[in-house]
Amino acid sequence: MSDQEEGSDAQNVDSPKEIEDAFGTINIPVPAEEVPESDQTEDCESELEPSSGGREKCVEEMSDQSVSSLELNDVEQLMEDVTADEQVSYSPGDGGESLAKSDNAVQSAEQYSKDSLAFLEKIKAVKESLKTSMKDSSATVKVVLLPVGQEIIMPFKVDTVLKCLKDHFSSLLGVPPYVLQIRCAGMIIKNHETLLQHGVKPQDIVQVEIFSLHPDLYPIKRIDRSSDASQIITVRVQTGIDQYQEVAVEIIKSDFHKPFLGGFRHKVTGMEYHNAGTQTVPKKIPEKLNAFCRDTQTVFQRRKLQQTTNTTSTQMTKIGVYVSNMTDKLVTPGKYFSAAEYHAKRLKAVIVIQTYYRRWHAKVVVDSLKRQKMLRLQWEAQEELRKIREKEEWMKLDYYRRHNPQTKEDFELLYNALELWRQEELARINQSFTGAERKAALCELLEKETQIIASIGRHRYIAYTANQEASIQAFLDKCSAPKIWRTFDGKIIEMDTQFTIRARELQNIYNCIMLKNISQDERLDVLLTLKHTVKEHECKLTQEILELIDREVDLMMRGVKHENLEGLRKRIATLFFHYIKTPLFNPEVARHLKLQDIQYLTENIWASQSVLSAWNDLNDLVMVRWDKSLEWSPWNCILLTKDEGTTHLKLKSVEEGYEPLFIHKIKHKHFLAKNYFSQIPVLASFLLGDGEVDEIRKKHQSEPTSKIIDIHRPSP
């Protein structure tokens, strides 16, 4: 062989070594299913590291297990391709043939080195993608709390076990972790499982539901501070031509008020533009603890020399100088006492002060107790005297009521006492007598009881007569009383109207009629005045009064005694009182409506219930005006509840607020009220102008063709 051939042979021999050195840093990975998960992670990292570069730290987290199957398959495919090419290009058994074909070996070696470099670049790219996926392994999780339906959006790593999520919400809800259950896409997720195992990739959005296994004992409630929690939204960002990337953006809700930093206004459009500030949350200044020392205060220090303004000196007796000592004082030191003796002296003084104070306080307390005891004894004595006095007054009143009964209660007291006395006498007779003696005693008891009842009846008639006269006088006083009101300065003003004057005149005539022990001439003057008064109006009542007056005058002229005329005079007084109570002749009485009339109106006309809602609680019912433009009257009212009455008075007209059928029903009730109250003389004057009651009034007239009376009502 020539030297060239030997050189070529040597070159051919060395080239396989170089190839081995070039591929010595690459190890063929074992398939994933043959290597344990812990070993696979370490081997994968060692395979991806170049021999010339620095060693990176192995990732020991669970995120290394989340490498997608597609990336692993690409790595294995690349490794198999390189291994196959290496086996084809170099084999130990073909050493002779490679030496013979040195040129082909050199070219193949160069090609192999290029392929290995390209393979390393692909491995680096795969490694970078793995690192990126490990860093951005968070997904957006929308947590729905059942059954309240509250939604909470939060980031969560796909390679983290869901037990952490359950513990987090357990602390927020105050529910034990073993009670909570997580469900995703209709499947129950266990504690050791991750979102990655359920097909959730990083940057994805997934919804999970959390509910309680024992809703009765541990119910799920709304989280109050959920509004302070951050939310995450996914934003699609364009990174290049036809290249987009989804980025998770966290929204932090803060109540930080951004300051106004000024701005400008557009002159043409008038739009205002404000300068924007940073959106970052300002850092909170840590609170400083209260430090009570001079270091926390502002201290001003100044160094300045001080010199007295007045120079003084001393002088002593010496040769050539005499100083008198007449004003000198001899000072001797006092007794020295220690700090313990000083504090003991102070303590003794404090004890003395406390002793006197406690003595004074005890005297004040004792004096207060004595005063309270004295007041209590006085009050008890006064109460005893009051009870004795009240008992005596009650006994006197009871004795007076028994001997002079006036009211209904007084007569009931007499009847009760009579019944008790009868029962006691009956029990005594049954115990003491038998046979004929018992019958005689019972007859005597019955006779006594009859006499007592008759006596009580006489007293009752006398009391009724006196009470009736008193009630008549009270009624006349009320009708003839002037109008009274109080001014702003406290003065009382009284005013007489034409109606009160008329009522007072009629009252004076009635009092004169009721007078007794007057002469015949005075009686004739009273009857003449009465006759002229009632002749102003012509009706059945006035005709009866005039007939009785003429009869009494005729009897007086014939010399009939006064005792025989008492019945006739009493009849005249009764008819004249009815004349006074008629509003046609005495308009002032129309203002006094009796309570029984209101009761009849409520119970019989309106059936004691609301005409709208049929509510029958009298405490909630009010009687308001039907037509609010007119005055209230029994034929211009409606019975409603308080709320219904308020709404009714807000109506502009009843025709707009109610249907015709309802209005007809109310008018029918008003007609019934007119029919009833037209028979009451007190309200007769208000019904004279109504044609509906004219037929009813004709029944009470004496003549078929009665005189028409023109009544001029006063303006309200």
XYZ file of C-alpha atoms in Angstrom:
716
model
C 0.000 0.000 0.000
C 1.055 3.509 -0.650
C 1.205 6.234 1.921
C -1.928 7.736 0.564
C -3.751 4.528 0.959
C -2.501 4.130 4.477
C -3.582 7.680 5.237
C -6.962 7.011 3.772
C -7.243 3.847 5.748
C -6.288 5.614 8.876
C -8.807 8.293 8.089
C -11.439 5.685 7.543
C -10.592 4.031 10.799
C -10.716 7.289 12.728
C -14.014 8.445 11.293
C -16.102 5.832 13.107
C -14.545 6.996 16.375
C -15.454 10.571 15.601
C -18.958 9.443 14.841
C -19.093 7.638 18.146
C -17.831 10.782 19.915
C -20.458 12.894 18.158
C -23.300 10.623 19.218
C -21.852 9.640 22.563
C -23.964 12.199 24.428
C -27.252 10.816 23.084
C -28.953 7.965 24.872
C -31.875 6.120 23.383
C -34.876 6.647 25.696
C -36.759 3.683 27.052
C -40.515 3.655 26.181
C -42.725 5.352 28.683
C -44.708 2.268 29.601
C -41.486 0.393 30.577
C -40.080 3.062 32.902
C -41.628 4.054 36.253
C -43.006 7.557 36.475
C -40.345 8.782 38.918
C -37.454 7.345 36.883
C -38.943 8.527 33.620
C -38.847 12.113 34.772
C -35.186 12.009 35.701
C -34.125 10.134 32.528
C -36.037 12.517 30.273
C -34.261 15.505 31.756
C -30.850 13.873 31.425
C -31.522 12.968 27.818
C -32.503 16.525 26.891
C -29.398 18.143 28.382
C -26.395 18.691 26.020
C -23.035 17.415 27.272
C -21.343 20.754 26.759
C -23.954 22.881 28.585
C -24.507 23.315 32.316
C -26.740 20.913 34.116
C -30.218 22.230 34.870
C -32.148 21.309 37.953
C -34.521 18.357 37.500
C -38.167 19.187 37.876
C -39.579 17.024 40.592
C -43.151 18.287 40.566
C -46.150 16.449 39.300
C -46.255 18.773 36.285
C -43.523 16.620 34.547
C -46.048 13.817 34.325
C -48.341 16.099 32.318
C -46.226 15.957 29.119
C -48.588 15.286 26.304
C -48.416 11.960 24.473
C -47.884 13.757 21.183
C -44.606 15.388 22.349
C -43.284 12.086 23.773
C -44.057 10.311 20.547
C -42.172 12.973 18.579
C -39.104 12.564 20.768
C -39.174 8.756 20.434
C -39.620 9.012 16.677
C -36.601 11.289 16.360
C -34.475 8.983 18.503
C -35.478 5.923 16.483
C -34.607 7.655 13.222
C -31.128 8.559 14.444
C -30.536 5.061 15.810
C -31.599 3.463 12.572
C -29.304 5.720 10.521
C -26.419 5.002 12.861
C -26.952 1.264 12.598
C -27.080 1.456 8.845
C -24.035 3.714 8.552
C -21.810 1.887 10.996
C -21.610 -1.723 12.041
C -18.664 -3.580 13.715
C -18.980 -6.509 11.406
C -18.451 -4.425 8.238
C -15.015 -3.038 9.091
C -13.334 -4.295 5.897
C -15.934 -2.844 3.589
C -15.780 0.577 5.297
C -12.042 0.692 4.824
C -12.500 -0.052 1.161
C -15.127 2.652 0.777
C -13.476 5.509 2.678
C -14.961 8.290 0.624
C -18.498 7.145 1.204
C -17.804 6.828 4.941
C -16.508 10.373 5.214
C -19.540 11.784 3.434
C -21.896 9.714 5.529
C -20.136 10.851 8.725
C -20.557 14.501 7.792
C -24.200 13.875 6.999
C -24.633 12.108 10.310
C -23.098 15.004 12.233
C -25.497 17.446 10.565
C -28.436 15.214 11.370
C -27.348 14.958 14.983
C -27.137 18.760 15.312
C -30.605 19.141 13.833
C -31.852 16.505 16.257
C -30.368 18.398 19.194
C -32.093 21.603 18.093
C -35.444 19.785 17.941
C -34.829 18.357 21.401
C -34.139 21.865 22.733
C -37.363 23.172 21.186
C -39.337 20.345 22.767
C -37.706 21.097 26.102
C -38.596 24.796 25.882
C -42.211 23.946 25.052
C -42.297 21.619 28.047
C -40.957 24.366 30.319
C -43.545 26.833 28.989
C -46.370 24.405 29.550
C -45.098 23.765 33.077
C -44.998 27.480 33.881
C -48.463 28.221 32.454
C -50.205 25.153 33.851
C -53.120 27.116 35.327
C -56.670 26.820 34.060
C -59.663 29.064 34.703
C -62.069 27.233 37.039
C -65.650 28.445 37.472
C -66.876 27.079 40.811
C -70.659 26.890 41.235
C -71.940 26.527 44.823
C -75.104 24.415 44.939
C -77.925 24.954 45.743
C -77.382 28.750 46.175
C -76.088 29.061 42.608
C -73.203 31.414 43.467
C -70.420 31.459 40.868
C -66.772 32.044 41.798
C -64.058 32.261 39.117
C -60.492 31.497 40.173
C -57.236 30.129 38.677
C -56.216 26.575 39.526
C -53.307 24.403 38.353
C -54.343 21.438 36.277
C -51.704 19.196 37.859
C -52.728 19.925 41.470
C -54.942 17.473 43.291
C -58.493 18.688 43.859
C -58.197 18.117 47.596
C -56.548 21.557 47.789
C -59.597 23.161 46.132
C -61.897 21.340 48.537
C -59.867 22.487 51.570
C -59.936 26.077 50.298
C -63.740 26.189 50.039
C -64.097 24.266 53.298
C -62.467 27.168 55.142
C -64.604 29.732 53.299
C -67.914 27.933 53.861
C -67.207 26.678 57.373
C -68.032 23.101 56.345
C -65.842 20.033 56.999
C -63.894 18.890 53.895
C -65.290 15.355 53.971
C -68.819 16.720 53.563
C -68.025 18.642 50.348
C -68.234 16.886 46.988
C -66.844 18.147 43.641
C -68.539 17.299 40.361
C -67.267 18.059 36.857
C -69.246 17.294 33.687
C -71.577 15.039 35.662
C -68.717 12.977 37.168
C -67.689 12.952 40.822
C -64.010 13.887 41.217
C -61.984 12.215 43.970
C -59.502 13.982 46.232
C -56.337 12.497 44.648
C -57.411 13.272 41.085
C -56.376 16.303 39.041
C -58.028 18.300 36.288
C -55.407 17.044 33.861
C -56.648 13.500 34.318
C -60.101 14.645 33.227
C -58.857 16.181 29.965
C -58.435 19.769 31.118
C -55.418 21.494 29.563
C -53.651 24.660 30.692
C -55.390 27.933 29.764
C -58.714 26.090 29.433
C -61.957 27.132 31.111
C -63.791 24.469 33.095
C -66.837 24.531 35.366
C -67.078 22.453 38.537
C -69.893 22.158 41.043
C -69.479 21.913 44.817
C -72.321 20.590 46.955
C -72.786 19.156 50.422
C -73.415 15.482 51.157
C -75.419 16.470 54.269
C -77.367 19.622 53.323
C -79.434 19.499 56.500
C -76.501 19.491 58.914
C -74.012 21.409 56.769
C -75.874 23.603 54.259
C -74.027 25.533 51.570
C -74.405 29.305 52.037
C -73.312 32.275 49.989
C -69.795 33.569 50.542
C -70.050 37.210 51.613
C -66.549 38.196 50.574
C -66.820 36.698 47.130
C -67.033 40.217 45.655
C -63.494 40.911 46.895
C -62.116 37.818 45.168
C -60.307 38.191 41.884
C -61.710 36.993 38.569
C -59.839 35.624 35.573
C -60.818 36.167 31.986
C -59.212 34.729 28.870
C -58.063 37.312 26.294
C -57.063 36.390 22.770
C -53.899 38.324 21.717
C -52.478 38.470 18.206
C -48.781 37.635 18.337
C -48.068 37.604 14.569
C -49.570 37.219 11.146
C -52.394 34.698 11.549
C -51.004 33.798 14.970
C -53.043 34.209 18.148
C -52.451 33.322 21.754
C -54.955 33.087 24.614
C -53.761 34.837 27.761
C -55.445 34.567 31.187
C -55.920 38.024 32.703
C -56.702 38.369 36.416
C -59.109 41.160 37.371
C -58.520 42.461 40.895
C -61.455 44.356 42.376
C -60.313 47.113 44.668
C -62.060 50.004 46.350
C -59.007 52.206 45.845
C -60.093 55.625 44.651
C -57.801 56.811 41.897
C -56.898 60.484 42.295
C -57.808 63.092 39.721
C -54.620 63.916 37.803
C -56.016 66.668 35.596
C -56.762 66.605 31.886
C -57.926 68.736 28.983
C -61.089 69.536 27.047
C -61.457 69.395 23.287
C -62.327 72.847 21.946
C -64.432 71.599 19.048
C -66.308 68.619 20.472
C -66.260 69.713 24.100
C -65.182 66.202 25.174
C -63.174 66.033 28.396
C -60.130 63.785 28.635
C -58.627 62.908 32.004
C -55.062 61.879 32.638
C -54.953 58.243 33.656
C -53.060 56.988 36.643
C -51.573 53.620 37.414
C -53.949 50.760 38.056
C -51.755 48.987 40.548
C -53.021 48.766 44.082
C -50.995 51.064 46.350
C -48.936 49.446 49.014
C -50.361 49.632 52.477
C -48.218 51.423 54.999
C -47.597 49.106 57.939
C -49.019 50.349 61.178
C -46.471 51.577 63.653
C -46.693 50.563 67.246
C -47.108 53.292 69.817
C -43.637 54.068 71.135
C -43.689 56.265 74.199
C -40.109 57.462 74.082
C -38.244 60.577 73.099
C -36.992 58.977 69.892
C -40.414 59.359 68.280
C -40.612 63.089 69.044
C -39.168 66.037 67.194
C -36.197 67.240 69.233
C -34.404 70.530 68.671
C -31.004 70.626 70.285
C -29.028 73.822 70.763
C -25.701 74.420 72.480
C -25.379 77.852 74.063
C -23.354 79.181 76.924
C -25.290 80.731 79.818
C -23.937 83.576 82.003
C -25.675 85.303 84.930
C -26.503 88.948 84.349
C -25.848 89.959 87.957
C -22.404 89.348 89.404
C -22.399 88.681 93.144
C -19.635 88.216 95.653
C -19.105 87.262 99.287
C -17.081 89.002 101.933
C -15.623 87.695 105.192
C -14.010 89.371 108.168
C -10.283 89.658 107.814
C -7.467 91.979 108.634
C -8.563 95.438 107.698
C -12.194 94.423 107.030
C -15.043 93.994 109.498
C -18.287 92.347 108.557
C -21.090 92.332 111.112
C -22.696 88.976 111.989
C -25.813 90.358 113.643
C -28.076 89.153 110.844
C -26.516 85.746 110.476
C -28.602 82.675 111.247
C -27.459 79.409 112.715
C -28.747 76.506 110.644
C -28.724 73.072 112.158
C -29.495 69.930 110.139
C -32.804 68.208 110.894
C -33.446 64.600 111.643
C -32.713 62.372 108.684
C -35.309 59.789 107.757
C -35.076 57.168 105.080
C -37.382 56.539 102.113
C -39.107 53.687 103.943
C -39.908 55.995 106.857
C -41.221 58.636 104.427
C -43.545 56.139 102.676
C -44.700 54.785 106.035
C -45.600 58.339 107.091
C -47.502 58.893 103.885
C -49.330 55.571 104.310
C -50.356 56.537 107.841
C -51.728 59.838 106.563
C -53.650 58.027 103.795
C -55.165 55.640 106.332
C -56.302 58.568 108.463
C -57.924 60.229 105.457
C -59.627 56.983 104.450
C -60.891 56.492 107.992
C -62.561 59.892 108.127
C -63.954 59.502 104.596
C -65.461 56.102 105.406
C -66.965 57.493 108.576
C -68.550 60.365 106.619
C -69.819 57.984 103.928
C -71.301 55.640 106.547
C -73.109 58.561 108.207
C -74.532 59.635 104.820
C -75.775 56.096 104.101
C -77.301 55.733 107.582
C -79.025 59.119 107.297
C -80.393 58.140 103.891
C -81.735 54.858 105.269
C -83.321 56.663 108.212
C -84.954 59.164 105.882
C -86.275 56.396 103.628
C -87.617 54.507 106.638
C -89.350 57.618 107.919
C -90.893 58.302 104.508
C -91.987 54.688 104.262
C -93.649 54.797 107.681
C -95.386 58.054 106.808
C -96.630 56.606 103.529
C -97.928 53.470 105.252
C -99.732 55.576 107.829
C -101.263 57.732 105.099
C -102.327 54.631 103.201
C -104.016 53.226 106.289
C -105.841 56.498 106.856
C -106.812 56.657 103.178
C -108.187 53.127 103.223
C -110.177 53.836 106.396
C -111.478 57.093 104.928
C -112.394 55.435 101.624
C -114.172 52.647 103.445
C -116.171 55.145 105.491
C -117.009 57.170 102.384
C -118.068 54.021 100.579
C -120.286 53.000 103.484
C -121.848 56.464 103.554
C -122.351 56.432 99.800
C -123.818 52.955 99.934
C -126.175 53.997 102.730
C -127.183 57.089 100.759
C -127.690 55.089 97.561
C -129.886 52.594 99.406
C -132.074 55.316 100.956
C -132.046 57.720 97.970
C -131.626 55.701 94.790
C -131.235 57.801 91.666
C -129.579 55.753 88.948
C -130.173 52.341 87.464
C -127.217 50.924 89.384
C -128.702 52.162 92.658
C -131.960 50.284 92.057
C -130.066 47.151 91.031
C -128.237 47.387 94.351
C -131.579 47.556 96.168
C -132.966 44.565 94.300
C -129.812 42.531 95.056
C -130.009 43.439 98.754
C -133.699 42.479 98.751
C -132.904 39.111 97.206
C -130.184 38.395 99.795
C -132.542 39.357 102.614
C -135.284 37.095 101.171
C -132.925 34.113 100.938
C -131.715 34.601 104.534
C -135.284 34.852 105.836
C -136.311 31.810 103.819
C -133.421 29.761 105.231
C -134.295 30.906 108.767
C -137.997 29.964 108.322
C -137.121 26.525 106.944
C -134.892 25.842 109.938
C -137.181 27.247 112.644
C -140.734 26.371 111.597
C -142.624 23.439 110.190
C -146.140 22.792 109.039
C -148.722 25.577 109.466
C -146.279 27.886 111.233
C -143.933 27.670 108.277
C -146.730 28.548 105.841
C -147.757 31.529 107.950
C -144.136 32.753 108.108
C -143.761 32.386 104.328
C -146.947 34.376 103.748
C -145.674 37.127 106.034
C -142.329 37.107 104.167
C -144.135 37.403 100.839
C -146.190 40.336 102.098
C -143.081 42.168 103.322
C -141.309 41.525 100.021
C -144.282 42.903 98.103
C -144.322 46.061 100.186
C -140.598 46.592 99.724
C -140.866 46.092 95.944
C -143.724 48.600 95.789
C -141.687 51.101 97.795
C -138.701 50.612 95.474
C -141.020 51.123 92.483
C -142.282 54.439 93.866
C -138.747 55.659 94.450
C -137.833 54.532 90.975
C -140.688 56.495 89.420
C -139.731 59.616 91.385
C -136.064 59.232 90.349
C -137.052 58.664 86.712
C -139.156 61.839 86.734
C -136.353 63.860 88.273
C -133.771 62.422 85.910
C -136.000 63.061 82.932
C -136.411 66.707 83.918
C -132.671 66.976 84.422
C -131.963 65.406 81.007
C -134.468 67.743 79.344
C -132.835 70.770 80.954
C -129.374 69.531 79.918
C -130.593 69.094 76.354
C -132.091 72.568 76.278
C -128.930 74.084 77.777
C -126.826 72.357 75.139
C -128.993 73.656 72.285
C -129.123 77.229 73.599
C -125.423 77.441 74.512
C -123.434 79.987 72.455
C -120.556 79.039 70.179
C -117.327 79.052 72.159
C -113.719 78.934 70.952
C -110.337 79.928 72.308
C -108.113 82.464 70.557
C -104.362 82.254 70.119
C -103.754 84.458 73.189
C -105.863 82.227 75.463
C -109.027 84.343 75.557
C -112.443 82.680 75.235
C -114.904 84.084 72.709
C -118.643 83.373 72.841
C -120.957 84.029 69.911
C -124.741 83.661 69.622
C -126.256 82.728 66.277
C -129.866 83.087 65.184
C -130.363 79.397 65.907
C -129.003 79.565 69.446
C -131.145 82.655 70.128
C -134.196 80.797 68.851
C -133.345 77.800 71.038
C -132.933 80.057 74.093
C -136.333 81.661 73.520
C -138.002 78.256 73.297
C -136.174 77.148 76.451
C -137.456 80.174 78.378
C -141.035 79.441 77.275
C -140.682 75.801 78.317
C -139.341 76.792 81.750
C -142.276 79.158 82.227
C -144.716 76.392 81.325
C -143.148 74.113 83.924
C -143.433 76.713 86.698
C -145.830 75.955 89.533
C -147.505 78.076 92.215
C -148.060 81.013 89.901
C -151.173 83.165 89.642
C -153.900 82.705 87.068
C -152.979 85.898 85.196
C -149.336 84.861 84.929
C -150.423 81.463 83.649
C -152.631 83.103 81.038
C -149.721 85.295 79.866
C -147.506 82.191 79.503
C -150.168 80.346 77.502
C -150.724 83.394 75.271
C -147.009 83.624 74.520
C -146.914 79.916 73.780
C -149.918 80.242 71.460
C -148.326 83.040 69.430
C -145.100 81.052 69.197
C -146.591 77.824 67.840
C -149.028 79.611 65.512
C -146.069 80.554 63.284
C -146.131 77.027 61.843
C -149.245 75.087 60.955
C -149.115 71.327 61.306
C -150.688 68.524 63.290
C -148.406 69.058 66.282
C -149.103 72.775 66.541
C -152.845 72.194 66.135
C -152.852 69.798 69.076
C -150.943 72.311 71.204
C -153.374 75.098 70.312
C -156.383 72.906 71.149
C -154.893 72.029 74.563
C -154.138 75.701 75.275
C -157.714 76.692 74.479
C -159.015 73.877 76.668
C -156.884 74.908 79.659
C -157.938 78.563 79.303
C -161.591 77.529 79.154
C -161.246 75.364 82.276
C -159.420 78.106 84.159
C -162.223 80.566 83.316
C -164.756 78.102 84.693
C -162.879 77.975 87.995
C -161.368 74.492 87.856
C -158.766 73.933 90.556
C -155.078 73.785 89.732
C -154.732 70.240 91.030
C -157.231 69.041 88.431
C -155.307 70.730 85.603
C -151.940 69.030 86.291
C -152.474 66.306 83.681
C -153.482 68.771 81.004
C -150.539 71.044 81.740
C -148.172 68.099 81.666
C -149.518 67.074 78.251
C -149.015 70.618 76.944
C -145.402 70.612 78.212
C -144.700 67.229 76.579
C -146.059 68.343 73.193
C -144.162 71.615 73.368
C -140.938 69.700 74.119
C -141.533 67.654 70.948
C -142.028 70.984 69.196
C -138.626 72.117 70.502
C -136.912 68.905 69.324
C -138.178 69.353 65.772
C -135.419 70.878 63.532
C -138.129 72.578 61.479
C -139.010 74.767 64.466
C -135.632 74.659 66.261
C -132.786 74.188 63.717
C -130.105 74.000 66.425
C -131.192 70.510 67.544
C -130.173 69.088 64.174
C -126.536 69.258 65.288
C -127.091 66.682 68.030
C -127.466 63.210 66.598
C -128.061 60.427 69.060
C -125.794 57.444 69.489
C -128.557 54.932 68.852
C -129.166 56.518 65.448
C -125.534 55.876 64.470
C -125.871 52.317 65.749
C -128.981 51.782 63.634
C -127.215 53.230 60.604
C -124.218 50.919 61.091
C -126.049 47.711 61.909
C -129.219 47.857 59.818
C -128.249 49.939 56.799
C -124.622 48.848 56.283
C -124.804 45.429 58.053
C -121.755 46.266 60.267
C -119.252 45.541 57.491
C -117.361 47.263 54.716
C -119.434 47.545 51.580
C -116.314 46.870 49.459
C -114.370 44.127 51.252
C -117.017 42.874 53.740
C -114.549 43.451 56.609
C -116.538 43.240 59.868
C -114.078 44.459 62.509
C -115.671 47.626 63.885
C -112.311 48.924 65.122
C -111.088 49.158 61.516
C -114.281 50.639 60.026
C -114.972 54.321 59.407
C -118.002 56.105 57.973
C -116.863 58.647 55.377
C -118.775 60.890 52.989
C -120.032 59.306 49.782
C -119.886 62.610 47.907
C -117.041 64.572 49.439
C -118.368 67.855 48.011
C -121.424 67.633 50.309
C -121.678 67.587 54.106
C -121.843 64.309 55.959
C -125.326 62.949 56.618
C -126.913 59.514 57.076
C -127.864 59.591 53.379
C -124.424 60.813 52.226
C -122.064 58.303 53.830
C -120.460 54.931 53.183
C -118.990 52.384 55.610
C -115.425 51.367 54.654
C -112.157 50.349 56.265
C -109.593 53.014 57.091
C -107.444 52.296 54.027
C -110.479 52.064 51.759
C -111.826 55.331 53.161
C -108.539 57.117 52.461
C -108.556 55.855 48.877
C -112.242 56.752 48.442
C -111.680 60.365 49.502
C -108.919 60.687 46.884
C -111.374 59.996 44.042
C -112.404 62.995 41.948
C -115.904 61.603 41.366
C -117.705 58.417 42.346
C -118.760 57.801 38.740
C -115.130 57.387 37.675
C -114.151 55.101 40.554
C -117.122 52.717 40.761
C -119.353 50.796 38.398
C -123.004 51.809 37.829
C -124.301 48.683 39.570
C -122.319 49.481 42.726
C -123.479 53.121 42.666
C -127.111 51.966 42.399
C -126.577 49.714 45.433
C -125.210 52.621 47.509
C -128.073 54.910 46.485
C -130.570 52.250 47.565
C -128.986 52.185 51.029
C -129.148 55.977 51.133
C -132.881 55.800 50.362
C -133.374 53.356 53.243
C -131.554 55.769 55.528
C -133.779 58.653 54.386
C -136.861 56.536 54.946
C -135.836 55.815 58.540
C -134.473 59.203 59.582
C -137.421 61.098 58.086
C -139.505 59.756 60.969
C -137.142 61.361 63.503
C -138.088 64.999 64.213
C -134.461 65.877 64.852
C -133.539 65.342 61.183
C -136.817 66.378 59.551
C -135.539 69.772 58.335
C -132.818 68.169 56.240
C -135.319 66.105 54.244
C -137.925 68.744 53.347
C -136.512 69.331 49.895
C -136.363 65.612 48.951
C -139.244 64.376 46.861
C -138.527 60.809 47.955
C -139.807 61.485 51.461
C -142.747 63.735 50.679
C -145.083 60.780 50.519
C -143.929 59.636 53.939
C -144.511 63.104 55.411
C -148.052 63.340 54.066
C -149.083 60.469 56.317
C -148.348 62.598 59.394
C -150.325 65.662 58.271
C -153.853 66.338 59.617
C -155.373 67.963 56.553
C -155.065 66.733 52.985
C -154.389 70.253 51.755
C -151.867 71.556 54.226
C -150.256 74.923 54.056
C -146.887 75.029 52.347
C -144.186 76.396 54.602
C -141.228 78.170 53.024
C -138.038 77.468 54.898
C -134.936 79.534 54.257
C -131.969 77.479 55.328
C -128.903 79.303 56.474
C -125.890 79.136 54.264
C -123.260 76.774 55.624
